[in-house]
Coordinates of C-alpha atoms and ligand atoms in Angstrom, one line a residue:
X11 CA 89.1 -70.3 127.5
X12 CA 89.3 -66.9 126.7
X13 CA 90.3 -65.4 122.7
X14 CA 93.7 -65.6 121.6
X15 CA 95.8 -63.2 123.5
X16 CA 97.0 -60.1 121.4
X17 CA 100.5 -59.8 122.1
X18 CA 102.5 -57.1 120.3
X19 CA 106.0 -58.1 119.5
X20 CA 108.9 -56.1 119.0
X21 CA 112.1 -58.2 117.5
X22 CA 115.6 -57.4 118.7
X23 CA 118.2 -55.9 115.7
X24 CA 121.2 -57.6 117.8
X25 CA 120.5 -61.2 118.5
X26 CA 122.9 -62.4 121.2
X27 CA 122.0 -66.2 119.9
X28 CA 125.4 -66.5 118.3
X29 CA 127.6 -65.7 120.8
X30 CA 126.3 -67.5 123.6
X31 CA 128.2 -70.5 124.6
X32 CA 125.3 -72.9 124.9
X33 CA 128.1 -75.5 126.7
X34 CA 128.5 -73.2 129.9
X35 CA 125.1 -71.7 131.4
X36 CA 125.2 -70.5 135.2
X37 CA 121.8 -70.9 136.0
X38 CA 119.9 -67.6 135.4
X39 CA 122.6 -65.2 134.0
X40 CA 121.8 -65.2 130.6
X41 CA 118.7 -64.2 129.4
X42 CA 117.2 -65.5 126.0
X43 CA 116.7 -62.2 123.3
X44 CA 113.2 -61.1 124.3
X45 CA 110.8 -60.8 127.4
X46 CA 107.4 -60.8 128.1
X47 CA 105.7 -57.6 129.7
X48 CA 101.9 -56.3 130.5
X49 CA 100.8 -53.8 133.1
X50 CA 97.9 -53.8 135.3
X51 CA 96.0 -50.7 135.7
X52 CA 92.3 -49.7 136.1
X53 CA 90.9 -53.0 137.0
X54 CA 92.6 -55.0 134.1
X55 CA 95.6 -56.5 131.8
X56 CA 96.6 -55.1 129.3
X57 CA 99.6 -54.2 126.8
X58 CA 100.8 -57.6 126.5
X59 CA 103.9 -57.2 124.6
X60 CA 107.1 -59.0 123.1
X61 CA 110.0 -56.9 123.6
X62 CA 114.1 -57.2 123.6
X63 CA 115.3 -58.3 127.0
X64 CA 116.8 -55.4 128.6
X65 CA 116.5 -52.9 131.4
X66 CA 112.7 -51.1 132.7
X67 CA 112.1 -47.9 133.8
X68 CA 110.9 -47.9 137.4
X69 CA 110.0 -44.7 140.0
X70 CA 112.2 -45.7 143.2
X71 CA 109.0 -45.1 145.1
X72 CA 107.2 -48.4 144.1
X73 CA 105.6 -50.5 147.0
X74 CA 107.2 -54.0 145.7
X75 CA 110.7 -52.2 146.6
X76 CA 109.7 -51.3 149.9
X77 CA 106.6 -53.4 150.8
X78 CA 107.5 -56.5 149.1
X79 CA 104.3 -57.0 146.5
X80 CA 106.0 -59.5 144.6
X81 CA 106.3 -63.1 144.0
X82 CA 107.3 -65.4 141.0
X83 CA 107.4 -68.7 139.3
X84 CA 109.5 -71.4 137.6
X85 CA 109.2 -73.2 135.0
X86 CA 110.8 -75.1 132.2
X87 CA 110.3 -75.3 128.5
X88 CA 112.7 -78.8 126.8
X89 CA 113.7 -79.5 123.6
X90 CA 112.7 -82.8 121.7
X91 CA 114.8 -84.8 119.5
X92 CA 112.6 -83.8 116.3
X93 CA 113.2 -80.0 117.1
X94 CA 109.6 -79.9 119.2
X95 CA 109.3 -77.8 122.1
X96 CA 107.1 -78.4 125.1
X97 CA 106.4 -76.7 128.7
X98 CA 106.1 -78.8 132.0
X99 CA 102.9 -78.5 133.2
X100 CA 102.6 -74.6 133.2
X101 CA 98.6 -74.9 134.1
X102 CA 99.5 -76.1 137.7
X103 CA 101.9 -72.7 137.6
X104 CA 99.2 -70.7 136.9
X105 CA 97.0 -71.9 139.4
X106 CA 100.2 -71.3 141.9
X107 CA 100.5 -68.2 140.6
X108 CA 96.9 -66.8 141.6
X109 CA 97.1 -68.7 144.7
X110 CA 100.6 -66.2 145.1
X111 CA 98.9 -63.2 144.0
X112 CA 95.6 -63.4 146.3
X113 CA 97.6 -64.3 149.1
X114 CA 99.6 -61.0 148.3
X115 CA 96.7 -58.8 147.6
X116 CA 97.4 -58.4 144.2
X117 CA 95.5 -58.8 141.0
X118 CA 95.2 -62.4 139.4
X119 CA 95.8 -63.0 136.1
X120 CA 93.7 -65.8 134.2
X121 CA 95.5 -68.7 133.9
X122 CA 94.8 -69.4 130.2
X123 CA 96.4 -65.7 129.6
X124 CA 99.2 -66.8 131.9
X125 CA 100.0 -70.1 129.8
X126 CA 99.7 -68.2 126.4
X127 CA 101.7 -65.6 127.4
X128 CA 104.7 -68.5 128.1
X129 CA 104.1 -70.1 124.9
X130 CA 104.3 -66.9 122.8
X131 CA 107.5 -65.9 124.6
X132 CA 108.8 -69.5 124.2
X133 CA 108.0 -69.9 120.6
X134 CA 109.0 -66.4 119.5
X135 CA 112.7 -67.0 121.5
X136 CA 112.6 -71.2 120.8
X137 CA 116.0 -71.2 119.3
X138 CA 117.0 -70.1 122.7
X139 CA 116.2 -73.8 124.5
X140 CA 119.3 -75.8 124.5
X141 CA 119.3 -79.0 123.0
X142 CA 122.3 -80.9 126.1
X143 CA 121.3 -82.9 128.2
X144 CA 119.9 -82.1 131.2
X145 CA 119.7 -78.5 130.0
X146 CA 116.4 -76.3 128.8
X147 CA 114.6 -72.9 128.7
X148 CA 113.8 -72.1 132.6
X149 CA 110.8 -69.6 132.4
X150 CA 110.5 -66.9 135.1
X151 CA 107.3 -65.1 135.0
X152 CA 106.7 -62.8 138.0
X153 CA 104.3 -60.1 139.1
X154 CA 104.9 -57.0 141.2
X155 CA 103.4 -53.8 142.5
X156 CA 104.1 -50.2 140.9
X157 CA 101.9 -47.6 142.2
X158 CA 105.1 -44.8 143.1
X159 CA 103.5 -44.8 146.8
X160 CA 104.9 -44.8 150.4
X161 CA 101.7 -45.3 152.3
X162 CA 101.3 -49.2 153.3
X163 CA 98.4 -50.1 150.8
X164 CA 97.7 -52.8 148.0
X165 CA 99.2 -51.2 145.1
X166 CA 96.5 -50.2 142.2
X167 CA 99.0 -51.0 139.0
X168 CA 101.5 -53.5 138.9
X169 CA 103.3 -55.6 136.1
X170 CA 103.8 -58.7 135.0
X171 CA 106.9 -59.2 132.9
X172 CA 108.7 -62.9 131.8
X173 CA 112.0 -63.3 130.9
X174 CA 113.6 -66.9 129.6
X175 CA 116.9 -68.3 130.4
X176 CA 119.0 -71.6 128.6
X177 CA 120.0 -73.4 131.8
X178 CA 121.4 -76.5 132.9
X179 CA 121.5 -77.8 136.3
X180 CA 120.7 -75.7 139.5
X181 CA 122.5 -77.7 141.8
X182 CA 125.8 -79.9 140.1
X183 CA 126.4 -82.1 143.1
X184 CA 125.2 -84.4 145.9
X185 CA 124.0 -81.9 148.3
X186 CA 124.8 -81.7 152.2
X187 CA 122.2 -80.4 153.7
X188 CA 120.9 -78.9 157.1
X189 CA 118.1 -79.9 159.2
X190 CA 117.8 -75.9 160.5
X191 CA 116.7 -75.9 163.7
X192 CA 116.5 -72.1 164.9
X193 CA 115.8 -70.1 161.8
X194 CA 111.7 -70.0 160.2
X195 CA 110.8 -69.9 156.8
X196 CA 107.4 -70.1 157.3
X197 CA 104.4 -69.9 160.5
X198 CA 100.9 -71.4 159.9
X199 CA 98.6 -68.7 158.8
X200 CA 102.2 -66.6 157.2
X201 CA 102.9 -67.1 153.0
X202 CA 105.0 -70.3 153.1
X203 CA 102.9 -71.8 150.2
X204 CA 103.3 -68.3 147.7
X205 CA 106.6 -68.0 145.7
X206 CA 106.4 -64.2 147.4
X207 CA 109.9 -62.7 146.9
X208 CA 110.0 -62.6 150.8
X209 CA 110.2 -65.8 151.6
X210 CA 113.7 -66.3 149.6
X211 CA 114.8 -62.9 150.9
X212 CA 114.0 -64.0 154.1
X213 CA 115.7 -67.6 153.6
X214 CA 119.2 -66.2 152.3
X215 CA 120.9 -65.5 156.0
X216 CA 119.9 -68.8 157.5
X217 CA 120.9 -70.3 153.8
X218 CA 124.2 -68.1 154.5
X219 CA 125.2 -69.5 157.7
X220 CA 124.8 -72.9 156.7
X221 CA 126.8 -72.6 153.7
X222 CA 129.3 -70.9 155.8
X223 CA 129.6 -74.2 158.2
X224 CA 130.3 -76.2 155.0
X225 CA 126.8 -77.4 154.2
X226 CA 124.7 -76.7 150.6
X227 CA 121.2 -76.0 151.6
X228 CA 118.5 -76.1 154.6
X229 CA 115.8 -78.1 155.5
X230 CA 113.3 -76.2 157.1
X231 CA 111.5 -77.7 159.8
X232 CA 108.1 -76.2 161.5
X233 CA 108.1 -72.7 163.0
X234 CA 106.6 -74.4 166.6
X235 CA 109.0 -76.9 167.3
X236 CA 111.4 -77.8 164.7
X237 CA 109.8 -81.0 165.1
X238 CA 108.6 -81.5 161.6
X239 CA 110.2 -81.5 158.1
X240 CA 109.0 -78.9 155.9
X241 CA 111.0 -78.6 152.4
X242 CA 113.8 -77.4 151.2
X243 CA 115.4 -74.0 150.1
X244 CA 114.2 -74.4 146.6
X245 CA 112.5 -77.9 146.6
X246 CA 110.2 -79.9 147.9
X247 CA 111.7 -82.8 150.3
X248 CA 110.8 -86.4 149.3
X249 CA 112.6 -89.7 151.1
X250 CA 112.2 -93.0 150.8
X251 CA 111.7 -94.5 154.3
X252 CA 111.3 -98.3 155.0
X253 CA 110.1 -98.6 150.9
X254 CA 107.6 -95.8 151.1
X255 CA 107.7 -92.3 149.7
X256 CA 107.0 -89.5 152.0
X257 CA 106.7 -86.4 151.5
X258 CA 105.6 -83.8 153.8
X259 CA 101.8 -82.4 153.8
X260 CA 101.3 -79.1 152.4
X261 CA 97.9 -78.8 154.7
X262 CA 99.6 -76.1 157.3
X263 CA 99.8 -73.8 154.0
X264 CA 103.9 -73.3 155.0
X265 CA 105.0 -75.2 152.2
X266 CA 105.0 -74.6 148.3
X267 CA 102.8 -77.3 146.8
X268 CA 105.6 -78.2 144.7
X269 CA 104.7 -79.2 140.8
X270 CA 108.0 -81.8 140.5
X271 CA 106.7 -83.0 143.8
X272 CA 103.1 -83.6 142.8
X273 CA 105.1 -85.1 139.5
X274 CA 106.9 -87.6 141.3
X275 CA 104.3 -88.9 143.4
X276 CA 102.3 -89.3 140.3
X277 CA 105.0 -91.5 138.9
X278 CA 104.8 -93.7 141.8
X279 CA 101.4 -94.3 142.2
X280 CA 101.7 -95.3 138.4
X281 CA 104.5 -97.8 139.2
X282 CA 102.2 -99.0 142.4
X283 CA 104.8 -97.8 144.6
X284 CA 103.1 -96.7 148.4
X285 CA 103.5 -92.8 148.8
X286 CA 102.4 -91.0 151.5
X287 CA 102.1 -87.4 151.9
X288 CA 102.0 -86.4 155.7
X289 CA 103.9 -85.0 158.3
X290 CA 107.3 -86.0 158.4
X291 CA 109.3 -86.0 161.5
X292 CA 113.0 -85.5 161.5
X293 CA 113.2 -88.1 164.2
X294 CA 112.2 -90.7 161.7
X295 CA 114.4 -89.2 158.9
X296 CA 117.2 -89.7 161.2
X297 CA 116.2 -92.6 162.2
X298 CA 116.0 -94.5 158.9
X299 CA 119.6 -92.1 157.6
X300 CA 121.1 -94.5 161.0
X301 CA 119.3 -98.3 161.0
X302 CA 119.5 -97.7 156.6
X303 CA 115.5 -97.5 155.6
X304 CA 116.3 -94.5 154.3
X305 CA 117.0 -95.5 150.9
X306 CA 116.9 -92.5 149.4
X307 CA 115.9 -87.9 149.7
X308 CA 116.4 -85.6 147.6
X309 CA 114.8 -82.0 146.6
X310 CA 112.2 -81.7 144.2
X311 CA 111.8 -78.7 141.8
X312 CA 111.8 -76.9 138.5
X313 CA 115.0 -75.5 138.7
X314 CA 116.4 -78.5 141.0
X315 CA 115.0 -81.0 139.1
X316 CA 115.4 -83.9 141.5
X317 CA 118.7 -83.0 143.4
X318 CA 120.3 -86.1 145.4
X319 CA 121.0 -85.8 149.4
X320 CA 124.2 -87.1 150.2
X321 CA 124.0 -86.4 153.8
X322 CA 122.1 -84.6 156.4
X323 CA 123.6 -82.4 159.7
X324 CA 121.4 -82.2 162.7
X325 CA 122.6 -80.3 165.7
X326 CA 126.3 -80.6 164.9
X327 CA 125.8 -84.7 163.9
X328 CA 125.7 -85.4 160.3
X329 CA 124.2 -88.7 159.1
X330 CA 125.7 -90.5 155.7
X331 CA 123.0 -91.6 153.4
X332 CA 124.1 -94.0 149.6
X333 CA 125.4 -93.2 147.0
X334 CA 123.3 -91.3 144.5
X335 CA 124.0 -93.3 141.8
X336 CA 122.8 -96.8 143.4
X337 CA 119.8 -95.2 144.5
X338 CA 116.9 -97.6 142.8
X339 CA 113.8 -94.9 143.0
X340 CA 115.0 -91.4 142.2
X341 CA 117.6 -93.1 139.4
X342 CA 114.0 -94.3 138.2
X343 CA 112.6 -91.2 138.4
X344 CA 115.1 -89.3 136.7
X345 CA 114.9 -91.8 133.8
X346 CA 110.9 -91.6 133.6
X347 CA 110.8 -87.9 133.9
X348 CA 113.6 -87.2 131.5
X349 CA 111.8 -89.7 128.9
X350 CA 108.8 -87.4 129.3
X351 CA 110.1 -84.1 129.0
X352 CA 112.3 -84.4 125.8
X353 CA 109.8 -86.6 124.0
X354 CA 111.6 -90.1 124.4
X355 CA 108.7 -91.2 126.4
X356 CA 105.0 -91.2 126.4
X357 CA 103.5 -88.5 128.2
X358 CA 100.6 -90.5 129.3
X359 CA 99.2 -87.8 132.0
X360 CA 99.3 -85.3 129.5
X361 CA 102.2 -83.2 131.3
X362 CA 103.7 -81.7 128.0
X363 CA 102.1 -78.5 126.7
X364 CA 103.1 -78.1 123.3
X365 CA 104.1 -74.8 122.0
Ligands
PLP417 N1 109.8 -75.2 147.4 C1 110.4 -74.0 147.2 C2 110.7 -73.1 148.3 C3 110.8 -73.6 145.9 O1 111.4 -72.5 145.6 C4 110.5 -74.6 144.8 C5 110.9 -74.2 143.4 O2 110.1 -73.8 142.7 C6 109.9 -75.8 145.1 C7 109.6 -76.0 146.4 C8 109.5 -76.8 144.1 O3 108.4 -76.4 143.3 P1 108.3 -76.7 141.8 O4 108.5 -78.2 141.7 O5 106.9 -76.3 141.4 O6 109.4 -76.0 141.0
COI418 C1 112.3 -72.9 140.8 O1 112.6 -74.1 140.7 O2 111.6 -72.4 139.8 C2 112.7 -72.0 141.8 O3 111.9 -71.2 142.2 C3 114.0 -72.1 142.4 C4 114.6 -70.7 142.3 C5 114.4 -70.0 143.5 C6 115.9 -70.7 141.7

């Protein structure tokens, strides 16, 4: 653990608290009053500051515009009954985080500067986390290169900046979904498992297409044979096949070792229920959507929370799973996890950071 982190804060003199409408929020289009921002230059952090949200000064020439040295995270920050706030887990983000950066050739930042940094930024702008159901702070801190450069080389400055949004639900309905079958999100030995902006850049004309033939997001599969299930466009995948929860294995590095994921198997092993975490073929998923041992899928993430899978297409078929609602596990874990995040529950792993 390093010192406390000196961050110097500058306060807004025009709030926008007031005339937010905390009953309608797209997810991430309004940003809380203030953001986070530090730069990186001659080997180290520094100039960790509190500042109004609003717009940076960039040269054009910066590498993360035309080389792509960027990448992100997610996370979420809830509001207790008794007016208490906490963060999910934001130590397994910062761990992600670095994983991101060295995979991207960029500095790492440590990750008790990481989680202070979110708790400042949360704390300072805490009014901001809505107090609804299902709703709360979604945290977005991200990293990118700025050396004004054209030459293809690791940039020597960059910045990393954090901006809060009140959000409620990424996804409000039972998702149809597509096994994708030509497109790749991700090769073995590629950056699958970093949250580098390429990968959803690279995601959003396959994503396109299948919206565009009616359905709400992808399932990738694995870049050799579209044999394997891999996750989804923003979530982990997770099924219930035959009464077991499977998941697929994040070994090939293609996949974002998802946080909600790692949550959820948690929640079954402490209810004794079998998970495994392997690969997952789509034959079987098919399989169980047809004979009825699949029970239950549905993504897994920060800003998905655990979104239902209402059916799935496959090479122009599309197989009809239950209804959301009578679905015993997820319906469980939605219950559990919402206990634990807005303090109804005890938070017996120790997922709640405290700010
Ligand atoms: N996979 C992808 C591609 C994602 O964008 C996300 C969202 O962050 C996840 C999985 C789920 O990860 P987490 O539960 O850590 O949010
Ligand atoms: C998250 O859940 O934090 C994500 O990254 C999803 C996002 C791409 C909207």
């Amino acid at each position: 653990m390093t010192e406390t982190l000196d961050i110097k804060i500058t306060k807004t003199t025009t709030s926008r608290l007031a005339q937010t409408d905390f009953t309608d929020l797209p997810f991430g289009k309004i940003f809380s009053d203030h953001m986070l921002v530090a730069d990186y230059a001659d080997g180290e952090w520094k100039n960790f500051e509190i500042v109004p949200y609003g717009e940076i000064g960039l040269s054009p020439a910066i590498s993360a515009l035309h080389y792509g040295q960027a990448f992100f995270e997610g996370i979420k920050a809830y509001k207790h009954a008794d007016g208490k706030v906490s963060i999910f887990r934001p130590e397994m983000n910062a761990r992600r985080f670095n994983k991101s950066a060295e995979r991207l050739c960029m500095p790492e930042l440590p990750e008790d500067i990481f989680v202070q940094s979110i708790a400042a930024l949360v704390d300072f702008d805490r009014d901001w986390i809505p107090r609804n159901a299902n709703h709360a702070l979604y945290i977005r801190p991200f990293m990118f290169a700025t050396d004004p450069f054209l030459g293809v080389a690791p940039s020597s400055t960059y910045k990393f900046m954090i901006l809060t949004c009140p959000v409620g639900p990424y996804f409000s309905k039972t998702l149809r979904v597509k096994i994708e079958t030509h497109y790749t999100r991700a090769a073995e030995g590629g950056m699958g498992f970093a949250k580098s902006a390429g990968n959803y850049g690279g995601a959003m004309l396959p994503a396109r297409k299948a919206v565009e033939e009616g359905f709400d997001q992808l399932i990738w599969t694995d870049a050799k044979e579209h044999k394997y299930v891999e996750e989804m466009g923003a979530a982990n995948a997770m099924f219930v096949l035959d009464g077991k929860l499977i998941t697929p294995s994040t070994g090939e590095n293609t996949i974002l070792k998802g946080v909600t994921c790692d949550t959820v198997m948690a929640l079954a092993r402490d209810w004794g229920f079998p998970v495994e975490q392997r690969r997952v073929t789509v034959a079987e998923i098919l399989e169980g959507a047809k004979n009825g041992k699949l029970t239950d899928a549905f993504g897994a993430g920060t800003a998905a929370t655990i979104a239902p899978v209402g059916s799935i297409g496959h090479n122009g078929e599309e197989y009809f799973l239950s209804d959301p609602k009578t679905r015993e596990f997820s319906q469980k874990v939605l219950k559990t996890l919402d206990g634990i995040r807005y303090g109804n529950a005890p938070d017996t792993h120790g997922w709640n950071y405290m700010v």
